[in-house]
XYZ file of C-alpha atoms in Angstrom:
707
model
C -60.275 59.494 36.543
C -57.622 56.728 36.524
C -54.383 57.093 38.427
C -52.286 56.426 35.307
C -49.052 54.456 34.996
C -47.325 54.988 38.322
C -45.115 53.004 40.603
C -46.466 51.499 43.800
C -44.824 54.186 45.929
C -46.181 56.968 43.749
C -49.718 55.574 43.963
C -49.500 55.339 47.746
C -48.274 58.920 48.110
C -50.950 60.163 45.715
C -53.721 58.416 47.654
C -52.399 59.873 50.910
C -52.421 63.369 49.383
C -55.923 62.946 47.953
C -57.222 61.641 51.259
C -55.587 64.500 53.181
C -56.998 67.275 50.994
C -60.438 65.654 50.663
C -60.758 65.070 54.411
C -59.779 68.659 55.142
C -62.243 70.005 52.574
C -65.091 67.823 53.891
C -64.319 69.053 57.406
C -64.685 72.661 56.302
C -67.951 71.924 54.477
C -69.299 70.089 57.490
C -68.175 72.799 59.867
C -69.810 75.655 58.001
C -72.941 73.655 57.250
C -73.415 73.262 61.023
C -73.660 77.016 61.521
C -77.162 78.044 62.649
C -79.095 80.004 59.998
C -81.123 83.090 60.863
C -84.888 83.178 60.972
C -87.130 80.380 59.819
C -84.651 78.768 57.433
C -83.248 76.403 60.039
C -85.254 73.354 58.961
C -84.581 73.926 55.293
C -80.882 74.462 56.009
C -80.551 71.143 57.840
C -81.990 69.161 54.907
C -79.977 71.021 52.300
C -76.732 70.660 54.289
C -77.132 66.865 54.523
C -77.676 66.452 50.764
C -74.889 68.856 49.910
C -72.465 67.064 52.244
C -72.786 63.856 50.214
C -72.487 65.597 46.854
C -69.654 67.775 48.100
C -67.614 64.780 49.279
C -67.832 63.131 45.858
C -67.064 66.337 43.974
C -64.208 67.220 46.281
C -62.601 63.809 45.845
C -62.707 64.070 42.044
C -61.568 67.677 42.064
C -58.665 67.013 44.407
C -57.535 63.974 42.422
C -57.671 66.001 39.211
C -55.564 68.745 40.721
C -52.995 66.359 42.175
C -52.705 63.682 39.484
C -54.066 65.160 36.265
C -56.823 63.701 34.126
C -55.283 61.992 31.138
C -56.807 63.148 27.869
C -59.046 65.787 29.540
C -57.570 69.283 29.662
C -56.604 69.804 33.341
C -57.383 73.541 33.315
C -60.872 72.924 31.918
C -61.513 70.266 34.543
C -60.400 72.563 37.338
C -62.550 75.422 36.072
C -65.553 73.113 36.000
C -64.836 71.791 39.499
C -64.353 75.319 40.838
C -67.739 76.301 39.406
C -69.450 73.411 41.178
C -67.615 74.210 44.395
C -68.737 77.847 44.189
C -72.350 76.788 43.700
C -72.249 74.394 46.654
C -70.604 76.890 48.988
C -73.173 79.470 47.936
C -76.005 77.123 48.808
C -74.413 76.482 52.200
C -73.881 80.128 53.015
C -77.177 81.436 51.583
C -79.342 80.432 54.559
C -76.948 82.256 56.883
C -77.244 85.569 55.083
C -80.432 87.630 55.461
C -82.367 87.899 52.206
C -82.801 91.319 50.619
C -84.908 92.519 47.676
C -83.206 91.970 44.295
C -80.216 90.469 46.039
C -79.226 86.954 47.065
C -76.095 84.870 47.488
C -77.392 82.377 44.883
C -77.438 85.144 42.244
C -73.680 85.663 42.499
C -72.699 81.998 42.938
C -74.949 80.890 40.050
C -73.430 83.556 37.801
C -69.928 82.453 38.812
C -70.894 78.835 38.006
C -72.048 79.767 34.500
C -68.923 81.816 33.787
C -66.583 79.056 34.950
C -68.460 76.343 33.022
C -68.322 78.412 29.817
C -64.585 79.039 30.356
C -64.030 75.300 30.796
C -65.975 74.584 27.613
C -63.903 77.121 25.680
C -60.748 75.291 26.752
C -61.811 72.061 25.005
C -61.625 73.226 21.332
C -58.221 74.788 21.975
C -57.020 71.534 23.501
C -58.284 69.499 20.532
C -56.530 71.877 18.104
C -53.250 71.169 19.850
C -52.822 74.697 21.225
C -53.634 73.769 24.769
C -50.888 73.175 27.297
C -50.474 69.556 28.250
C -49.961 69.382 31.992
C -46.894 67.549 33.183
C -47.099 65.027 35.972
C -46.474 66.856 39.204
C -43.541 65.681 41.272
C -44.534 67.827 44.276
C -47.735 69.602 45.430
C -48.257 72.057 48.306
C -52.021 71.477 48.368
C -51.945 68.721 51.053
C -49.817 70.924 53.279
C -52.142 73.892 52.721
C -55.059 71.654 53.679
C -53.351 70.578 56.919
C -52.408 74.171 57.745
C -56.012 75.276 57.135
C -57.349 72.595 59.472
C -54.789 73.626 62.095
C -56.016 77.210 61.797
C -59.612 76.016 62.118
C -58.634 74.061 65.237
C -57.113 77.182 66.773
C -60.293 79.157 66.034
C -62.418 76.579 67.908
C -60.279 76.484 71.048
C -62.648 78.909 72.821
C -65.794 77.126 71.608
C -67.746 74.378 73.294
C -69.585 71.455 71.812
C -69.104 68.605 69.322
C -67.707 70.727 66.506
C -64.514 71.398 68.416
C -64.056 67.682 69.114
C -64.604 66.746 65.441
C -62.095 69.355 64.303
C -59.541 68.069 66.815
C -60.033 64.443 65.740
C -59.702 65.329 62.045
C -56.558 67.326 62.819
C -55.007 64.312 64.536
C -55.980 62.026 61.640
C -54.496 64.449 59.093
C -51.305 64.712 61.122
C -50.982 60.917 61.171
C -51.583 60.784 57.397
C -48.899 63.382 56.784
C -46.416 61.600 59.068
C -47.016 58.222 57.386
C -46.803 59.843 53.980
C -43.516 61.565 54.844
C -41.989 58.383 56.249
C -42.754 56.637 52.960
C -41.392 59.594 51.027
C -38.183 59.595 53.073
C -37.729 55.880 52.451
C -38.346 56.299 48.705
C -36.007 59.275 48.566
C -33.276 57.284 50.267
C -33.704 54.530 47.659
C -33.686 57.079 44.843
C -30.536 58.701 46.166
C -28.853 55.312 46.414
C -29.817 54.399 42.827
C -28.796 57.838 41.617
C -25.434 57.466 43.312
C -24.849 54.057 41.717
C -25.838 55.366 38.298
C -23.583 58.376 38.691
C -20.645 56.170 39.664
C -21.358 53.827 36.764
C -21.555 56.609 34.184
C -18.507 58.342 35.648
C -16.589 55.064 35.350
C -17.757 54.626 31.755
C -16.711 58.150 30.811
C -13.363 57.999 32.601
C -12.393 54.605 31.174
C -13.821 54.988 27.672
C -11.442 55.024 24.728
C -13.315 58.011 23.314
C -12.876 61.422 24.887
C -15.973 63.290 26.089
C -15.750 67.064 26.359
C -18.066 70.005 26.996
C -17.389 73.504 25.691
C -19.276 76.732 26.212
C -20.697 78.987 23.532
C -17.297 80.631 23.054
C -15.494 77.319 22.511
C -13.827 77.202 25.919
C -13.581 73.746 27.506
C -15.583 73.383 30.720
C -15.152 69.618 31.101
C -13.077 66.893 29.453
C -12.794 63.216 30.384
C -9.473 61.730 31.593
C -9.047 59.803 28.327
C -7.788 63.032 26.760
C -4.353 62.305 28.239
C -3.989 59.228 26.023
C -5.144 61.227 23.007
C -3.006 64.372 23.240
C -0.757 63.789 26.264
C -2.374 66.568 28.342
C -4.374 66.235 31.572
C -7.955 67.528 31.908
C -6.782 70.269 34.285
C -4.419 71.577 31.606
C -7.235 71.841 29.062
C -10.206 73.121 31.101
C -10.602 76.841 30.509
C -8.706 76.730 27.194
C -9.756 76.330 23.584
C -8.367 72.783 23.476
C -5.211 71.227 21.992
C -3.516 72.724 18.947
C -5.318 71.985 15.679
C -3.421 71.485 12.433
C -3.385 74.762 10.463
C -5.001 73.084 7.456
C -7.947 71.960 9.623
C -8.705 75.261 11.407
C -11.276 76.365 8.840
C -13.041 72.988 9.112
C -13.291 73.319 12.902
C -14.677 76.857 12.618
C -17.319 75.821 10.089
C -18.370 72.826 12.199
C -18.657 74.926 15.374
C -20.727 77.562 13.570
C -23.007 74.867 12.150
C -23.652 73.213 15.513
C -24.467 76.607 17.061
C -26.898 77.421 14.243
C -28.757 74.100 14.158
C -29.020 72.371 17.565
C -30.889 69.432 16.025
C -27.897 68.283 13.956
C -24.883 66.277 15.157
C -21.861 67.572 13.232
C -19.138 65.033 12.347
C -15.689 65.765 10.943
C -12.058 64.641 11.092
C -9.109 66.812 12.115
C -5.492 66.549 13.215
C -4.468 67.698 16.696
C -0.981 67.982 18.111
C 0.166 65.529 20.765
C 2.403 66.627 23.613
C 5.232 64.656 21.971
C 5.063 66.994 18.966
C 3.365 64.574 16.580
C -0.091 64.803 15.067
C -3.044 62.586 15.921
C -5.982 62.144 13.561
C -9.282 62.459 15.443
C -12.900 61.875 14.414
C -15.103 64.475 16.130
C -18.853 64.544 16.792
C -20.404 67.724 18.222
C -23.930 68.092 19.633
C -25.512 71.328 20.839
C -26.886 70.885 24.383
C -26.649 74.534 25.420
C -30.378 74.581 26.207
C -30.161 71.493 28.412
C -29.812 72.838 31.978
C -28.081 69.632 33.074
C -25.311 70.161 30.485
C -25.364 73.762 29.342
C -22.740 73.348 26.646
C -21.682 71.732 23.387
C -20.852 68.061 23.906
C -17.937 66.702 21.874
C -17.024 63.055 21.336
C -13.471 62.522 20.052
C -12.156 59.173 18.743
C -8.499 58.509 17.948
C -8.399 57.063 14.413
C -4.685 57.615 13.816
C -3.811 53.919 13.658
C -6.735 52.902 11.434
C -6.063 55.879 9.153
C -2.397 54.920 8.837
C -3.296 51.289 8.085
C -5.806 52.364 5.444
C -3.238 54.680 3.892
C -0.623 51.907 3.856
C -3.036 49.449 2.232
C -4.009 52.015 -0.388
C -0.343 52.702 -1.072
C 0.476 49.003 -1.383
C -2.418 48.482 -3.792
C -1.186 51.246 -6.100
C 2.609 50.960 -5.813
C 5.278 48.448 -6.741
C 6.481 46.521 -3.693
C 10.142 46.445 -4.755
C 10.776 50.007 -5.978
C 7.844 51.858 -4.354
C 7.055 53.346 -7.751
C 3.498 53.559 -9.029
C 2.279 50.268 -10.476
C 0.461 49.604 -13.743
C -2.956 50.139 -12.135
C -2.114 53.581 -10.747
C -0.436 54.595 -14.005
C -3.548 53.634 -15.960
C -5.812 55.564 -13.600
C -3.622 58.678 -13.668
C -3.211 58.467 -17.426
C -6.981 58.202 -17.890
C -7.505 61.218 -15.624
C -4.927 63.319 -17.479
C -6.412 62.438 -20.872
C -9.929 63.266 -19.651
C -9.031 66.595 -18.034
C -6.197 67.942 -20.174
C -8.216 69.916 -22.723
C -5.584 71.593 -24.931
C -2.753 70.815 -22.524
C -0.235 68.357 -24.027
C 0.664 65.050 -22.422
C 3.152 62.323 -23.293
C 3.930 58.780 -22.202
C 7.449 57.322 -22.172
C 8.121 53.584 -21.888
C 11.581 52.664 -20.570
C 12.962 49.159 -21.109
C 16.373 48.099 -19.794
C 18.688 46.521 -22.355
C 20.005 43.020 -21.580
C 18.807 43.113 -17.972
C 18.389 39.339 -17.994
C 22.173 38.980 -18.097
C 22.430 40.613 -14.668
C 20.055 38.075 -13.122
C 21.840 35.213 -14.846
C 25.345 36.234 -13.753
C 24.875 37.971 -10.381
C 21.587 36.492 -9.211
C 18.105 37.845 -8.627
C 19.072 39.657 -5.428
C 21.561 41.771 -7.355
C 18.951 42.269 -10.060
C 16.465 43.576 -7.495
C 19.078 45.951 -6.064
C 19.774 47.219 -9.572
C 16.066 47.839 -10.201
C 15.810 49.835 -6.959
C 18.797 51.983 -7.970
C 17.356 52.542 -11.443
C 13.994 53.545 -9.959
C 15.731 56.183 -7.835
C 17.540 57.558 -10.882
C 14.286 57.705 -12.806
C 12.754 59.776 -10.006
C 15.650 62.215 -10.217
C 15.483 62.403 -13.984
C 11.863 63.530 -14.308
C 10.045 66.693 -13.294
C 8.183 66.930 -9.962
C 4.791 66.735 -11.672
C 5.682 63.616 -13.677
C 4.686 60.110 -12.570
C 7.183 57.229 -12.709
C 5.773 53.685 -12.706
C 7.115 50.162 -12.884
C 5.101 47.988 -15.241
C 6.839 44.731 -14.315
C 10.218 43.096 -14.777
C 12.595 45.646 -16.285
C 9.822 47.780 -17.830
C 9.152 51.294 -16.561
C 6.926 54.150 -17.678
C 6.876 57.911 -17.189
C 3.700 59.988 -17.504
C 4.870 63.427 -18.660
C 1.946 65.776 -18.044
C 1.890 69.196 -19.694
C 4.795 68.403 -22.029
C 4.739 68.192 -25.798
C 7.008 65.927 -27.835
C 10.024 68.229 -27.608
C 9.823 68.531 -23.817
C 9.294 64.779 -23.562
C 12.435 64.231 -25.657
C 14.373 66.334 -23.140
C 13.074 64.204 -20.270
C 14.039 61.017 -22.132
C 17.567 62.291 -22.819
C 18.004 63.216 -19.160
C 16.806 59.763 -18.076
C 19.171 58.009 -20.495
C 22.084 60.112 -19.253
C 21.362 59.232 -15.625
C 20.946 55.532 -16.392
C 24.163 55.493 -18.403
C 26.327 56.224 -15.358
C 27.834 53.132 -13.640
C 25.862 51.592 -10.775
C 27.723 49.674 -8.064
C 25.936 46.500 -6.941
C 27.639 44.063 -4.544
C 31.041 45.455 -5.454
C 30.387 45.255 -9.202
C 30.257 48.391 -11.362
C 27.412 47.812 -13.792
C 26.808 49.795 -16.963
C 23.119 49.821 -17.776
C 21.597 51.058 -20.987
C 17.937 51.523 -21.730
C 15.658 52.211 -24.654
C 12.847 54.753 -24.419
C 9.738 54.994 -26.562
C 7.710 58.223 -26.401
C 4.148 58.820 -27.572
C 2.410 62.182 -27.479
C -1.340 61.987 -26.784
C -3.549 62.828 -29.724
C -6.965 64.533 -29.453
C -8.898 61.246 -29.374
C -6.315 58.889 -27.895
C -7.291 56.768 -24.920
C -5.040 54.857 -22.526
C -4.752 51.737 -24.706
C -3.949 53.699 -27.862
C -1.282 55.770 -26.128
C 0.301 52.634 -24.629
C 0.393 50.948 -28.058
C 1.993 53.977 -29.672
C 4.649 54.118 -26.948
C 5.258 50.371 -27.469
C 5.827 50.939 -31.189
C 8.254 53.777 -30.451
C 10.099 51.575 -27.941
C 10.456 48.865 -30.573
C 11.940 51.395 -32.996
C 14.392 52.602 -30.356
C 15.607 49.058 -29.660
C 15.807 48.206 -33.347
C 17.914 51.315 -33.935
C 20.662 50.064 -31.654
C 19.449 50.337 -28.034
C 20.540 52.985 -25.559
C 18.452 55.645 -27.292
C 14.936 57.023 -27.501
C 12.385 57.349 -30.283
C 9.166 59.325 -30.587
C 6.109 57.687 -32.154
C 4.992 58.591 -35.660
C 2.516 57.101 -38.120
C 5.453 56.069 -40.283
C 6.608 53.801 -37.458
C 3.226 52.114 -37.366
C 3.255 51.565 -41.122
C 6.747 50.091 -41.024
C 5.809 47.753 -38.194
C 2.674 46.649 -40.029
C 4.718 45.952 -43.133
C 7.269 43.949 -41.161
C 4.526 42.012 -39.406
C 2.877 41.137 -42.720
C 6.029 40.005 -44.493
C 8.376 38.644 -41.822
C 8.065 34.905 -41.018
C 7.905 33.827 -37.366
C 11.383 32.305 -37.419
C 12.725 35.765 -38.241
C 10.713 38.101 -36.051
C 10.334 35.923 -32.927
C 14.073 35.908 -32.067
C 14.191 39.663 -32.657
C 11.084 40.187 -30.532
C 12.595 38.058 -27.774
C 15.836 40.007 -27.885
C 14.100 43.395 -27.733
C 11.575 42.331 -25.099
C 8.622 42.933 -27.439
C 7.727 39.242 -27.380
C 5.941 39.706 -24.030
C 3.336 42.273 -25.198
C 3.049 40.460 -28.561
C 2.477 37.139 -26.833
C -0.018 38.753 -24.457
C -2.033 40.042 -27.409
C -1.894 36.682 -29.230
C -3.098 34.880 -26.107
C -6.005 37.289 -25.575
C -7.059 37.171 -29.249
C -6.922 33.377 -29.392
C -9.137 33.125 -26.292
C -11.628 35.572 -27.791
C -11.821 33.612 -31.064
C -12.229 30.269 -29.270
C -14.946 31.691 -27.011
C -16.811 33.087 -30.028
C -16.682 29.712 -31.832
C -17.863 27.906 -28.719
C -20.774 30.291 -28.215
C -21.921 30.172 -31.852
C -21.127 26.538 -32.687
C -21.167 24.623 -29.378
C -21.417 21.215 -31.074
C -18.637 21.620 -33.641
C -16.242 24.074 -31.988
C -12.656 22.801 -31.487
C -12.085 21.075 -28.164
C -9.067 23.284 -27.468
C -7.178 26.159 -28.975
C -3.390 25.795 -28.800
C -1.237 28.874 -28.210
C 2.549 28.753 -28.605
C 4.384 30.785 -25.986
C 7.984 31.970 -26.073
C 10.430 31.000 -23.316
C 10.839 34.713 -22.619
C 7.095 35.173 -22.289
C 6.498 32.156 -20.072
C 9.417 33.213 -17.882
C 7.871 36.628 -17.189
C 6.475 37.054 -13.685
C 3.093 38.183 -15.004
C 2.565 35.257 -17.405
C 0.163 33.371 -15.137
C -1.845 36.533 -14.530
C -1.934 37.204 -18.293
C -3.436 33.746 -18.913
C -6.079 34.168 -16.200
C -7.035 37.638 -17.455
C -7.274 36.445 -21.069
C -9.607 33.585 -20.089
C -11.742 35.830 -17.893
C -11.991 38.611 -20.471
C -13.037 36.191 -23.217
C -15.260 34.025 -21.006
C -13.476 30.890 -22.216
C -13.392 27.808 -19.940
C -9.840 27.056 -18.825
C -10.025 23.511 -20.197
C -10.431 24.895 -23.716
C -6.953 26.489 -23.709
C -3.745 24.538 -24.458
C -0.403 26.249 -23.774
C 2.426 24.956 -26.004
C 6.062 25.495 -25.021
C 9.389 23.852 -25.708
C 11.142 21.872 -23.004
C 14.023 24.368 -22.830
C 11.573 26.981 -21.537
C 10.901 25.007 -18.343
C 13.551 26.456 -16.068
C 13.414 28.092 -12.658
C 9.886 28.839 -11.468
C 8.254 28.074 -14.831
C 7.309 24.539 -13.764
C 5.601 25.912 -10.656
C 3.661 28.445 -12.730
C 2.556 25.739 -15.166
C 1.384 23.459 -12.360
C -0.771 26.298 -10.999
C -2.284 26.865 -14.430
C -3.058 23.146 -14.757
C -4.786 23.302 -11.355
C -7.062 25.963 -12.867
C -7.842 23.611 -15.766
C -5.481 25.003 -18.418
C -3.867 22.245 -20.499
C -0.135 22.123 -21.300
C 1.603 20.644 -24.353
C 5.338 19.962 -24.679
C 6.377 21.102 -28.170
C 9.291 19.715 -30.241
C 9.403 16.714 -27.924
C 12.441 14.467 -28.195
C 14.995 17.106 -29.113
C 16.000 18.141 -25.578
C 18.377 16.578 -23.100
C 16.209 16.449 -19.981
C 12.869 15.309 -21.291
C 12.163 12.533 -18.791
C 13.042 14.654 -15.745
C 10.830 17.428 -17.074
C 7.863 15.075 -17.274
C 8.411 14.321 -13.601
C 8.503 17.944 -12.362
C 6.037 19.337 -14.893
C 3.137 17.044 -15.831
C 1.707 17.783 -19.285
C -1.412 16.860 -21.247
C 0.119 16.437 -24.698
C 3.473 15.357 -26.219
C 4.184 16.759 -29.691
C 6.727 14.729 -31.670
C 9.235 17.023 -33.353
C 8.944 17.200 -37.169
C 12.552 15.946 -37.554
C 11.411 12.468 -36.442
C 8.525 12.536 -38.923
C 10.511 13.311 -42.066
C 13.149 10.576 -41.625
C 11.874 6.960 -41.385
C 15.148 6.023 -39.701
C 13.750 7.675 -36.580
C 10.768 5.317 -36.338
C 12.118 3.886 -33.104
C 12.098 7.326 -31.461
C 8.598 8.028 -32.797
C 7.383 4.676 -31.471
C 8.950 5.289 -28.052
C 7.266 8.702 -27.798
C 3.852 7.243 -28.717
C 4.304 4.424 -26.197
C 5.462 6.857 -23.505
C 2.396 9.037 -24.093
C 0.143 6.001 -23.791
C 1.791 4.948 -20.526
C 1.554 8.475 -19.102
C -2.067 8.800 -20.169
C -1.490 11.845 -22.377
C -2.056 12.544 -26.070
C 0.704 12.070 -28.654
C 0.689 14.450 -31.637
C 2.935 14.192 -34.697
C 4.089 17.550 -36.104
C 5.048 18.485 -39.659
C 2.970 15.865 -41.518
C 3.064 16.926 -45.182
C 2.062 13.782 -47.131
C -0.573 11.093 -46.911
C 2.162 8.456 -46.728
C 3.572 10.088 -43.588
C 0.100 10.215 -42.063
C -0.556 6.513 -42.721
C 2.881 5.508 -41.429
C 2.461 7.496 -38.185
C -0.987 6.004 -37.697
C 0.602 2.573 -37.935
C 3.150 3.634 -35.260
C 0.331 4.497 -32.862
C -0.392 8.192 -33.500
C -4.035 9.259 -33.640
C -3.399 13.021 -33.763
C -1.234 14.931 -36.229
C -0.787 18.375 -37.750
C 0.903 19.762 -40.834
C 0.406 21.056 -44.340
C -1.082 17.713 -45.382
C -4.231 18.681 -43.452
C -4.265 22.482 -43.853
C -2.137 25.554 -43.977
C -2.643 28.553 -41.640
C -5.918 30.411 -42.341
C -7.637 33.477 -40.827
C -10.029 32.999 -37.930
C -12.948 33.897 -40.195
C -12.209 30.830 -42.340
C -12.442 28.624 -39.266
C -15.841 30.136 -38.446
C -17.059 29.420 -41.998
C -15.892 25.818 -41.725
C -17.701 25.389 -38.410
C -20.824 26.881 -39.971
C -20.688 24.233 -42.694
C -19.831 26.521 -45.609
C -17.431 25.293 -48.244
C -14.016 26.742 -47.493
C -11.009 26.514 -49.753
C -8.223 25.532 -47.411
C -4.805 25.819 -49.089
C -2.856 22.603 -49.083
């Protein structure tokens, strides 16, 4: 019967208790065994008492230890029943010689029967204990048995005061010994208790300090929701002291959160095993609302707590920061309108959920906005955009979404409106924008063009945006300051114009109407896709680069760099495989900075129509390039050989490639080669062909290239 895992003080007190009870029990056995038996049983009684004394001492020690300290895996009740049976048998054997024998009657008959009954009862306890239905005894923190033993010995001492002989002396000596044991045991207990009280006091002060100085607020409420305790941190949270809240239902909860609080409280009452977490808004003493994360735990059955413990954390600041970041990610920084990303997400949601409900998209493009920036400066242009954004908000319905796509492009998502209702919104917007706007003392008249597209049954976001773009183009082509609604006839007319109009005709018109930016974006993306496909299928023969001409209007747009990066990423084309071609007149303002950043990514830059500008050399200083393309005017006229030679020499000195444009004859090619050119382009080599023809040529098929 091991003592188990106990501290040194606990083991000492347990041994004192065991010794006290065992010594008292042995004294009683010895005392009664010394009683003189009647008749001729004296000799037999003396022998039996000596043997029983030894056995009784051992049994008593084990029995007392079991009662005081438990027995580990053995069921304590079964062990006590078994020990009581043995004790009954021994006492019976001691008393039997003192009782006169009678026919059919003896003390052993009753004690032996009691032994059997108690042993059987102990045995019956074992299966129940193995099945898990038995009661596992807890370690006792206090036992009255040692004190009962001392009191019994004191009573025995009093009963022997009028007796003579050695038994009285033995009882007195044992009484003194037991008294000393109890005194020593109590002194140790007092010392341990003093240490425990000191540690308990320190722990209480430590935990009280933690609770009182914690940022979180700890509270306890009763079953009815009334506060019985709340930590001092509640003053920082809601501006009220603990005394003002104890006995109340707590601070005011936002009306929209009352149902949530009721559901959470009901849940924590129903299931004590679950910690319920939720977020609510509570009113501060200053009248504002604080957002709080709550955690409730049911400790009503814990006698030390007797309530529902609530932990409250102030998350107002983090919630506000998260909301601000989310807003910044989905809104335009200048106008605070929705940005392209939010518009796309909302448009996709409306198209997915609308069912039979109509929906329309309107694209709004300001006419000649660039003139404002050029004459009054970008600060005035920004102020004008902010004023226009405010007018757009006023011109649409509450359920409509206004977004800024970039530059002077805006969009309006008109949910639940067919084409006629969308036309009314567009007319209202145009009327509001047509009124003068005062910027820095200047009255500005702004006109805009609006293109409207009504969502078809199978239209997605991209299709609807393209249709609105086509309608916007029609509105601008019709004279600006008006709106147009998309139709299939518009698409057919645009396709016809695109198929028959040469670049020199449609590019200036596209630049004037602003359509050059989306057109150029599409050309850039398609060129990257074609180049990536050639590289993947024909890695050994694919062109080293694909050159894309960009308009000055396109390269001057704020989103041009992002368009290039997105086109490369979407196609999976290495940046070094793309060559951006632009004329020197396009490099104004921040364009040089944007080009340098693209070159840092690996994109190559070519200066087109080189030699025709007035600031070529200074441009090469502020905007390093990878290729100089000699303008075709210097190729056609041999009198310009000096210029052509200078350009070739300059390219060699700068370490860049020199390319001759507009080569139409073999004589021109040979002459330029003599001047130092190793690269050239023109109808002498090939005319424009579809991308499929390039793929066939790379594959090695015979391709008829028009000359």
